[in-house]
Short mmCIF file of C-alpha atoms in Angstrom, two decimals:
data_model
loop_
_atom_site.label_atom_id
_atom_site.label_comp_id
_atom_site.label_asym_id
_atom_site.label_seq_id
_atom_site.Cartn_x
_atom_site.Cartn_y
_atom_site.Cartn_z
CA MET A 182 -26.23 -27.15 23.12
CA ASN A 183 -22.70 -26.96 21.64
CA LEU A 184 -24.13 -27.41 18.17
CA LYS A 185 -26.48 -24.46 18.68
CA LYS A 186 -23.68 -22.35 20.13
CA ASN A 187 -21.37 -23.13 17.21
CA ALA A 188 -24.13 -22.38 14.72
CA LEU A 189 -24.77 -18.99 16.31
CA LEU A 190 -21.04 -18.27 16.35
CA LEU A 191 -20.77 -19.18 12.68
CA LEU A 192 -23.77 -17.01 11.83
CA LYS A 193 -22.27 -14.10 13.76
CA TRP A 194 -18.98 -14.18 11.89
CA ILE A 195 -20.58 -14.69 8.50
CA SER A 196 -22.80 -11.67 9.22
CA ILE A 197 -19.75 -9.62 10.22
CA CYS A 198 -17.91 -10.63 7.05
CA VAL A 199 -20.87 -9.66 4.89
CA LEU A 200 -21.26 -6.31 6.63
CA VAL A 201 -17.54 -5.49 6.56
CA GLY A 202 -17.15 -6.69 2.98
CA VAL A 203 -20.15 -4.81 1.61
CA PHE A 204 -19.48 -1.56 3.46
CA SER A 205 -15.73 -1.59 2.80
CA GLY A 206 -16.18 -2.65 -0.81
CA SER A 207 -18.74 0.09 -1.38
CA ALA A 208 -16.44 2.65 0.22
CA SER A 209 -13.60 1.53 -2.06
CA ALA A 210 -15.86 1.66 -5.12
CA PHE A 211 -16.87 5.22 -4.28
CA PHE A 212 -13.25 6.12 -3.63
CA LEU A 213 -12.07 4.68 -6.96
CA VAL A 214 -14.70 6.62 -8.89
CA ALA A 215 -13.99 9.83 -6.99
CA LEU A 216 -10.24 9.37 -7.43
CA GLU A 217 -10.60 8.99 -11.18
CA TRP A 218 -12.80 12.09 -11.25
CA VAL A 219 -10.38 14.34 -9.35
CA SER A 220 -7.44 12.99 -11.37
CA GLN A 221 -9.18 13.92 -14.62
CA ILE A 222 -9.96 17.40 -13.29
CA ARG A 223 -6.27 17.87 -12.45
CA GLU A 224 -4.99 16.61 -15.79
CA HIS A 225 -7.37 18.92 -17.71
CA ASN A 226 -6.66 21.92 -15.50
CA ILE A 227 -2.93 21.86 -14.80
CA TRP A 228 -3.07 25.32 -13.22
CA ILE A 229 -4.83 23.71 -10.24
CA ILE A 230 -1.45 22.43 -9.05
CA TRP A 231 -0.72 25.95 -7.77
CA LEU A 232 -3.47 25.37 -5.20
CA LEU A 233 -1.59 22.41 -3.71
CA PRO A 234 -0.38 24.47 -0.70
CA ILE A 235 -3.99 25.47 0.10
CA GLY A 236 -5.09 21.85 -0.25
CA GLY A 237 -2.26 20.76 2.02
CA PHE A 238 -3.15 23.36 4.61
CA SER A 239 -6.77 22.19 4.61
CA ILE A 240 -5.63 18.61 5.18
CA GLY A 241 -3.30 19.71 7.95
CA LEU A 242 -5.96 21.72 9.73
CA THR A 243 -8.55 18.96 9.41
CA TYR A 244 -6.29 16.33 10.92
CA TYR A 245 -4.94 18.72 13.56
CA TYR A 246 -8.37 19.60 14.95
CA LEU A 247 -10.37 16.46 14.10
CA GLY A 248 -7.88 13.67 13.46
CA LYS A 249 -6.40 12.88 16.89
CA ASP A 250 -5.19 9.23 16.71
CA ALA A 251 -6.43 8.91 13.12
CA VAL A 252 -3.36 10.84 11.99
CA LYS A 253 -1.31 7.66 12.55
CA GLY A 254 -3.06 6.06 9.58
CA ASN A 255 -2.14 2.44 8.84
CA ASN A 256 0.21 2.39 11.81
CA LEU A 257 -2.78 2.85 14.14
CA LEU A 258 -4.31 -0.38 12.81
CA LEU A 259 -1.04 -2.24 13.37
CA GLU A 260 -0.67 -0.83 16.87
CA GLU A 261 -4.23 -1.70 17.83
CA TYR A 262 -3.80 -5.24 16.56
CA GLU A 263 -0.63 -5.79 18.56
CA ASN A 264 -1.89 -4.02 21.69
CA PRO A 265 -5.67 -3.42 21.64
CA GLN A 266 -6.62 -0.25 23.50
CA LYS A 267 -9.64 1.45 21.97
CA THR A 268 -11.83 1.25 18.89
CA ILE A 269 -10.50 2.79 15.68
CA PRO A 270 -12.43 6.07 15.33
CA LEU A 271 -14.97 5.98 12.50
CA ARG A 272 -13.89 9.50 11.54
CA MET A 273 -10.68 7.96 10.18
CA ALA A 274 -12.65 6.86 7.08
CA PRO A 275 -14.00 10.25 5.92
CA LEU A 276 -10.82 12.05 7.00
CA VAL A 277 -8.47 9.87 4.96
CA LEU A 278 -10.92 9.88 2.02
CA PHE A 279 -11.02 13.69 2.06
CA GLY A 280 -7.26 13.99 2.51
CA THR A 281 -6.43 11.59 -0.29
CA LEU A 282 -8.82 13.16 -2.80
CA ILE A 283 -7.44 16.63 -2.01
CA THR A 284 -3.88 15.31 -2.38
CA HIS A 285 -4.62 13.87 -5.82
CA LEU A 286 -6.79 16.75 -6.99
CA PHE A 287 -4.03 19.31 -6.51
CA GLY A 288 -1.09 17.19 -7.65
CA GLY A 289 0.48 15.31 -4.76
CA SER A 290 2.22 12.01 -5.41
CA ALA A 291 0.51 9.31 -3.37
CA GLY A 292 -1.30 6.01 -3.63
CA ARG A 293 -4.65 4.63 -2.60
CA GLU A 294 -4.13 1.45 -0.59
CA GLY A 295 -3.59 3.35 2.65
CA THR A 296 -6.94 5.05 2.21
CA ALA A 297 -8.79 1.81 1.47
CA ILE A 298 -7.16 -0.04 4.36
CA GLN A 299 -7.89 2.76 6.81
CA MET A 300 -11.50 3.00 5.65
CA GLY A 301 -11.83 -0.78 5.89
CA GLY A 302 -10.23 -0.91 9.33
CA ALA A 303 -12.34 1.96 10.70
CA ILE A 304 -15.56 0.49 9.32
CA ALA A 305 -14.79 -3.02 10.54
CA ASP A 306 -13.83 -1.97 14.06
CA GLN A 307 -17.22 -0.33 14.61
CA PHE A 308 -18.69 -3.84 14.80
CA THR A 309 -16.54 -4.57 17.86
CA GLY A 310 -19.03 -2.73 20.04
CA ILE A 311 -22.12 -3.80 18.14
CA PHE A 312 -21.30 -7.50 18.50
CA LYS A 313 -19.62 -7.08 21.91
CA LEU A 314 -16.32 -8.67 20.80
CA ASP A 315 -13.41 -9.32 23.15
CA ASN A 316 -9.76 -8.41 22.39
CA SER A 317 -9.07 -11.72 20.65
CA GLU A 318 -12.09 -11.30 18.41
CA ARG A 319 -11.17 -7.67 17.81
CA LYS A 320 -7.89 -8.79 16.30
CA THR A 321 -9.93 -10.79 13.80
CA ILE A 322 -12.06 -7.72 13.04
CA LEU A 323 -8.95 -5.66 12.21
CA ILE A 324 -7.72 -8.42 9.90
CA LEU A 325 -11.08 -8.36 8.13
CA GLY A 326 -10.92 -4.59 7.65
CA ILE A 327 -7.41 -4.69 6.17
CA SER A 328 -8.29 -7.65 3.95
CA ALA A 329 -11.49 -6.06 2.64
CA GLY A 330 -9.83 -2.71 1.97
CA PHE A 331 -6.86 -4.15 0.10
CA ALA A 332 -8.83 -6.70 -1.92
CA SER A 333 -11.44 -4.18 -3.02
CA ILE A 334 -9.08 -1.38 -4.01
CA PHE A 335 -6.81 -3.52 -6.19
CA GLY A 336 -9.23 -6.25 -7.32
CA THR A 337 -6.99 -8.98 -5.89
CA PRO A 338 -8.92 -10.97 -3.25
CA LEU A 339 -6.28 -13.67 -2.71
CA ALA A 340 -3.55 -11.10 -2.21
CA GLY A 341 -5.83 -8.98 -0.03
CA ALA A 342 -6.59 -11.86 2.32
CA LEU A 343 -2.93 -12.87 2.54
CA PHE A 344 -1.70 -9.29 2.92
CA ALA A 345 -3.91 -8.75 5.97
CA LEU A 346 -2.46 -11.88 7.56
CA GLU A 347 1.14 -11.40 6.48
CA VAL A 348 1.51 -7.71 7.28
CA LEU A 349 0.68 -8.77 10.85
CA CYS A 350 3.36 -11.45 10.45
CA PHE A 351 0.94 -14.36 10.89
CA SER A 352 1.58 -13.98 14.63
CA LYS A 353 -1.21 -14.71 17.08
CA ILE A 354 -3.54 -15.46 14.16
CA ASN A 355 -5.95 -18.36 14.55
CA PHE A 356 -7.49 -20.57 11.88
CA ARG A 357 -10.79 -18.71 12.15
CA SER A 358 -9.10 -15.44 11.15
CA ILE A 359 -7.52 -17.06 8.10
CA ILE A 360 -10.81 -18.43 6.77
CA LEU A 361 -12.69 -15.20 7.48
CA SER A 362 -9.95 -13.09 5.87
CA PHE A 363 -10.48 -14.90 2.58
CA LEU A 364 -14.25 -14.75 2.88
CA VAL A 365 -14.40 -11.00 3.50
CA ALA A 366 -11.83 -10.33 0.76
CA TYR A 367 -14.04 -11.98 -1.85
CA ILE A 368 -17.18 -10.28 -0.54
CA ALA A 369 -15.46 -6.88 -0.78
CA TYR A 370 -14.08 -7.71 -4.23
CA PHE A 371 -17.48 -8.74 -5.61
CA THR A 372 -19.06 -5.67 -4.03
CA VAL A 373 -16.83 -3.47 -6.19
CA GLU A 374 -17.75 -5.64 -9.17
CA PHE A 375 -21.42 -5.17 -8.32
CA TRP A 376 -20.97 -1.40 -8.49
CA GLN A 377 -19.37 -1.94 -11.92
CA VAL A 378 -16.15 -0.19 -10.98
CA LYS A 379 -13.23 -1.50 -13.03
CA HIS A 380 -9.64 -2.16 -12.00
CA THR A 381 -6.56 -1.70 -14.17
CA HIS A 382 -5.42 -4.80 -16.07
CA TYR A 383 -1.81 -5.68 -16.91
CA GLN A 384 -0.36 -8.33 -19.21
CA ILE A 385 2.87 -10.29 -19.49
CA PRO A 386 2.43 -11.80 -22.97
CA PHE A 387 5.62 -13.88 -23.02
CA VAL A 388 7.43 -15.77 -20.26
CA PRO A 389 10.76 -17.43 -21.18
CA GLU A 390 12.01 -20.80 -19.91
CA MET A 391 13.87 -20.72 -16.61
CA THR A 392 17.49 -21.57 -17.52
CA SER A 393 20.55 -21.18 -15.30
CA ASN A 394 21.47 -17.96 -17.09
CA THR A 395 17.93 -16.60 -16.79
CA PHE A 396 17.86 -17.54 -13.11
CA LEU A 397 21.02 -15.52 -12.42
CA TRP A 398 19.55 -12.46 -14.14
CA VAL A 399 16.34 -12.82 -12.12
CA ILE A 400 18.34 -12.96 -8.88
CA LEU A 401 20.38 -9.91 -9.87
CA VAL A 402 17.43 -7.69 -10.76
CA SER A 403 15.53 -8.89 -7.70
CA ILE A 404 18.38 -7.71 -5.48
CA LEU A 405 18.10 -4.31 -7.15
CA PHE A 406 14.35 -4.32 -6.48
CA GLY A 407 15.07 -5.04 -2.81
CA PHE A 408 17.54 -2.17 -2.53
CA THR A 409 14.98 0.08 -4.20
CA SER A 410 12.39 -0.95 -1.60
CA MET A 411 14.84 0.09 1.10
CA LEU A 412 15.46 3.43 -0.61
CA PHE A 413 11.73 4.11 -0.89
CA SER A 414 11.02 3.31 2.77
CA ARG A 415 13.92 5.31 4.12
CA THR A 416 13.21 8.26 1.87
CA THR A 417 9.62 8.45 3.09
CA HIS A 418 10.69 8.23 6.74
CA PHE A 419 13.45 10.80 6.15
CA TRP A 420 11.07 13.45 4.84
CA GLY A 421 8.52 12.72 7.56
CA ASN A 422 11.15 13.10 10.29
CA LEU A 423 12.61 16.22 8.68
CA PHE A 424 9.23 17.99 8.42
CA SER A 425 8.39 17.06 12.02
CA LYS A 426 11.73 18.39 13.23
CA ILE A 427 11.80 21.65 11.28
CA ILE A 428 8.11 22.63 11.24
CA LYS A 429 6.57 22.22 14.69
CA HIS A 430 3.00 23.22 13.76
CA PRO A 431 1.53 20.19 11.86
CA PRO A 432 -0.90 22.10 9.56
CA LEU A 433 2.01 24.11 8.15
CA ARG A 434 3.92 21.02 7.01
CA PRO A 435 1.71 20.15 4.01
CA PHE A 436 1.34 23.89 3.29
CA ILE A 437 5.11 24.39 2.98
CA GLY A 438 5.45 21.03 1.25
CA GLY A 439 2.74 22.03 -1.21
CA ILE A 440 4.61 25.20 -2.13
CA VAL A 441 7.81 23.25 -2.83
CA LEU A 442 5.94 20.61 -4.84
CA SER A 443 4.03 23.15 -6.95
CA ILE A 444 7.19 25.02 -7.89
CA THR A 445 9.07 21.79 -8.62
CA ILE A 446 6.31 20.39 -10.83
CA TYR A 447 6.19 23.68 -12.74
CA PHE A 448 9.93 23.71 -13.45
CA ILE A 449 10.27 20.05 -14.47
CA GLY A 450 7.41 20.58 -16.93
CA THR A 451 5.65 17.23 -16.54
CA THR A 452 2.94 15.69 -14.38
CA LYS A 453 4.05 12.06 -14.84
CA TYR A 454 5.44 11.83 -11.30
CA ILE A 455 2.33 13.07 -9.47
CA GLY A 456 -0.93 11.32 -8.67
CA LEU A 457 -1.14 7.54 -9.00
CA GLY A 458 0.83 7.34 -12.23
CA VAL A 459 -1.19 4.38 -13.54
CA PRO A 460 -0.82 5.36 -17.25
CA ILE A 461 2.97 5.38 -16.77
CA ILE A 462 2.82 1.96 -15.11
CA VAL A 463 0.77 0.52 -17.99
CA ASP A 464 3.16 2.03 -20.55
CA SER A 465 6.21 0.57 -18.77
CA PHE A 466 5.05 -2.94 -19.72
CA SER A 467 5.58 -2.22 -23.42
CA ASN A 468 7.97 0.75 -23.67
CA PRO A 469 11.28 1.13 -21.79
CA SER A 470 11.11 3.73 -19.03
CA GLY A 471 13.86 6.23 -18.29
CA PHE A 472 16.40 5.22 -15.66
CA TYR A 473 15.51 8.30 -13.64
CA ASP A 474 11.72 7.69 -13.57
CA PHE A 475 11.73 5.41 -10.54
CA LEU A 476 14.06 7.73 -8.62
CA LEU A 477 11.92 10.80 -9.23
CA LYS A 478 8.77 8.91 -8.18
CA ILE A 479 10.49 7.91 -4.94
CA LEU A 480 11.47 11.52 -4.33
CA PHE A 481 8.02 12.96 -5.11
CA THR A 482 6.13 10.35 -3.10
CA GLY A 483 8.44 10.47 -0.10
CA PHE A 484 8.23 14.25 -0.01
CA THR A 485 4.44 14.31 -0.49
CA LEU A 486 3.69 11.81 2.29
CA GLY A 487 6.43 13.11 4.54
CA ALA A 488 4.95 16.60 4.34
CA GLY A 489 1.63 15.29 5.65
CA PHE A 490 -0.45 14.75 2.53
CA LYS A 491 -2.65 11.64 2.54
CA GLY A 492 -2.88 8.54 0.41
CA GLY A 493 -0.93 5.31 0.30
CA GLU A 494 2.47 4.07 -0.71
CA VAL A 495 1.61 0.92 -2.64
CA THR A 496 0.64 2.30 -6.06
CA PRO A 497 3.76 4.52 -6.06
CA LEU A 498 5.69 1.35 -5.18
CA PHE A 499 4.10 -0.29 -8.24
CA PHE A 500 5.22 2.70 -10.31
CA VAL A 501 8.76 2.55 -8.93
CA GLY A 502 9.13 -1.20 -9.44
CA ALA A 503 7.53 -1.33 -12.87
CA THR A 504 9.51 1.60 -14.30
CA LEU A 505 12.77 0.25 -12.83
CA GLY A 506 12.12 -3.17 -14.33
CA SER A 507 11.15 -1.57 -17.63
CA ALA A 508 14.35 0.49 -17.70
CA LEU A 509 16.45 -2.58 -16.90
CA SER A 510 15.09 -4.27 -20.05
CA LEU A 511 17.57 -2.15 -22.00
CA VAL A 512 20.48 -4.07 -20.43
CA VAL A 513 18.93 -7.27 -19.04
CA PRO A 514 18.05 -10.03 -21.56
CA LEU A 515 14.54 -10.64 -20.25
CA PRO A 516 11.17 -9.54 -21.72
CA ILE A 517 10.23 -5.97 -20.80
CA ALA A 518 6.76 -6.91 -19.55
CA LEU A 519 8.17 -9.65 -17.32
CA LEU A 520 10.75 -7.29 -15.80
CA ALA A 521 8.12 -4.61 -15.25
CA GLY A 522 5.78 -7.15 -13.64
CA MET A 523 8.52 -8.54 -11.41
CA GLY A 524 9.47 -5.06 -10.26
CA PHE A 525 5.81 -4.13 -9.81
CA VAL A 526 5.34 -6.65 -6.99
CA ALA A 527 8.92 -7.17 -5.78
CA VAL A 528 9.48 -3.58 -4.66
CA PHE A 529 6.12 -3.75 -2.89
CA SER A 530 7.20 -7.03 -1.25
CA GLY A 531 10.39 -5.54 0.13
CA ALA A 532 8.77 -2.37 1.42
CA THR A 533 5.94 -4.15 3.26
CA HIS A 534 7.68 -7.42 4.28
CA THR A 535 4.91 -9.42 2.55
CA PRO A 536 6.48 -11.74 -0.08
CA ILE A 537 3.68 -14.33 0.02
CA ALA A 538 0.87 -11.82 -0.56
CA CYS A 539 2.89 -10.08 -3.29
CA THR A 540 3.58 -13.37 -5.06
CA PHE A 541 -0.12 -14.16 -5.19
CA MET A 542 -0.87 -10.60 -6.25
CA GLY A 543 1.50 -11.04 -9.18
CA ILE A 544 -0.20 -14.28 -10.15
CA GLU A 545 -3.66 -12.68 -9.90
CA LEU A 546 -2.59 -9.69 -12.00
CA PHE A 547 -0.25 -11.27 -14.55
CA GLY A 548 -1.21 -14.93 -14.73
CA LEU A 549 0.14 -18.22 -13.40
CA GLU A 550 2.74 -18.56 -16.19
CA SER A 551 4.93 -15.86 -14.63
CA GLY A 552 4.42 -17.17 -11.09
CA PHE A 553 7.87 -18.71 -10.62
CA PHE A 554 9.64 -15.53 -11.72
CA ILE A 555 7.34 -13.43 -9.55
CA ALA A 556 7.93 -15.62 -6.49
CA ILE A 557 11.72 -15.45 -6.80
CA ALA A 558 11.64 -11.69 -7.24
CA CYS A 559 9.38 -11.16 -4.22
CA ILE A 560 11.40 -13.44 -1.91
CA VAL A 561 14.80 -12.04 -2.90
CA ALA A 562 13.56 -8.43 -2.65
CA TYR A 563 12.09 -9.25 0.76
CA PHE A 564 15.45 -10.43 2.12
CA THR A 565 17.51 -7.62 0.56
CA SER A 566 15.28 -4.66 1.43
CA GLY A 567 16.53 -4.08 4.95
CA SER A 568 14.73 -4.31 8.26
CA ILE A 569 12.75 -1.06 7.90
CA GLY A 570 9.59 -0.93 5.79
CA ILE A 571 6.99 1.70 4.99
CA TYR A 572 4.92 0.87 8.09
CA GLN A 573 6.88 2.01 11.13
CA SER A 574 4.62 0.15 13.58
CA GLN A 575 4.91 -3.15 11.73
CA ILE A 576 6.66 -5.84 13.76
CA VAL A 577 9.00 -7.88 11.57
CA LYS A 578 9.34 -11.52 12.56
CA GLY A 579 10.04 -14.79 10.82
CA ALA A 580 13.05 -15.65 8.66
CA LYS A 581 13.93 -12.07 7.83
CA HIS A 582 13.88 -11.05 11.49
CA LYS A 583 16.17 -13.96 12.41
CA LEU A 584 18.58 -13.03 9.60
CA TYR A 585 18.93 -9.43 10.78
CA GLN A 586 19.28 -10.48 14.41
CA ARG A 587 22.14 -12.75 13.36
CA LEU A 588 23.77 -9.92 11.42
CA LYS A 589 23.51 -7.62 14.45
CA ARG A 590 25.08 -10.22 16.71
CA GLN A 591 27.98 -10.43 14.27
CA ASN A 592 28.27 -6.61 14.33
CA LEU A 593 27.54 -6.35 10.63
CA GLU A 594 25.89 -3.29 9.10
CA ASP A 595 22.27 -3.44 8.06
CA PHE A 596 22.32 -3.82 4.28
#
C-alpha cells in the first residue's frame, strides 16, 4: 500500500515538474524572442523613445485596473511562500509580459528575470488547485516556478535551481523541494533549447594563478562590488518611495517618469543605458568601460523601475557589475574579462543575497577555471552589500543576518 502511495506521489510531482517546466520554459522562449524583436524596433527607430510616457501610462493604467496584488511582482511570490494566503493570479503572467515589452520597446532601462520569475510563479501556482495541494506542497510549487523562470531565461539550470532555494534562504525547504527544483530547472532549460532560442555567451579566456597579491586584489574589488550592490538596491527603493510619495495616482508615475527619461535620453545622446544593455555587457569583457557607465545604469534602472515600469533588475545588475569590473581593469592588475565576469555575478550576489547561486551561475557562464575567483567575489560582495536587497519582501537569514544583528547590538552603523 505504501509502495503504491509513494509511486503515485512520485508520479504526481514528476508530472507537475514537466508541466511547470514546459509551460514556463515556453513562456520564457516566447518572451526572449519578443524582447529581441521590440529591442530591434527601438534601436532602428530611436524616435520611438518619445512615446515612453504613453507606454508608461498604459502600463500604469493596466496594473491599476487589472493588476491588484500582481503589482507587487516578485515580492508577491516571496510573501506567499513565507505566509501562504491565496493563489498567485494567472493574470500576473500576461500583465508583466506586456509591461516589460512596452518598457523595452519605448526605451526604459530594465531587465528580464523579474518577468520570467513572475510568469513561472503564476503558471506554477495554478497547479495548486488542480492537484489539490496543501500549504506545504504549495511552497514547493512556488520554488518550482521561480526555478523554472530563472533557469529558462538565462540558460543556467544549476543557478536557477539554487536561486529559487537560496532567495528563500533555504528556510523551511525539504529535500523533496531541492530535488524537484533541479528537475524543473533542467526541463525549463531544455524547453527553451527545444524552441531553438539562444542565450548570450560570455568568455573568460585567461585565468591567472591565485597568488597572495592576486588574492588581495580580488578581495578589494569584491568589496567594491558589494558596495555597488548596496547602491543599486537603495537607489531603486529610493525612486520607488519618492514616486509613491509625490505622485499619489499610480498610473501617472510611469507617465511622468517616461517624460523625464525621454528628455534625458535625448540630451545625453546615447541609448547604451536603456533596455537590457547586453551588447555593452559583451563588449565590457574585451574593452575597458568608462568609470561612469555603471553609475548611469544604476540611475537609469532605479528611476525606470521606481517610476513603475516593468521588467527585472538582474540583467541591469549584470551590466553594472561587468562594466565596473571592466573599468577597474585600467588600475587593477587582473585580466579584463575576469574582472568583468567577477563583477557580473558579484553585484548580483550582493543585491539578491544569493552567493551560492551566483557562484554556480558564474561557473555555468564562464567555465570552471574561474570558479575560485567567482566564489570569492560573490561571497565578499554578499557580506559587504548591506542588509537591504532588491527584493523588499525577502527575509535575510543565515550568516549575513547574524552579522548584521551583531552589528546592531554593538550600535554600529549598517555598512
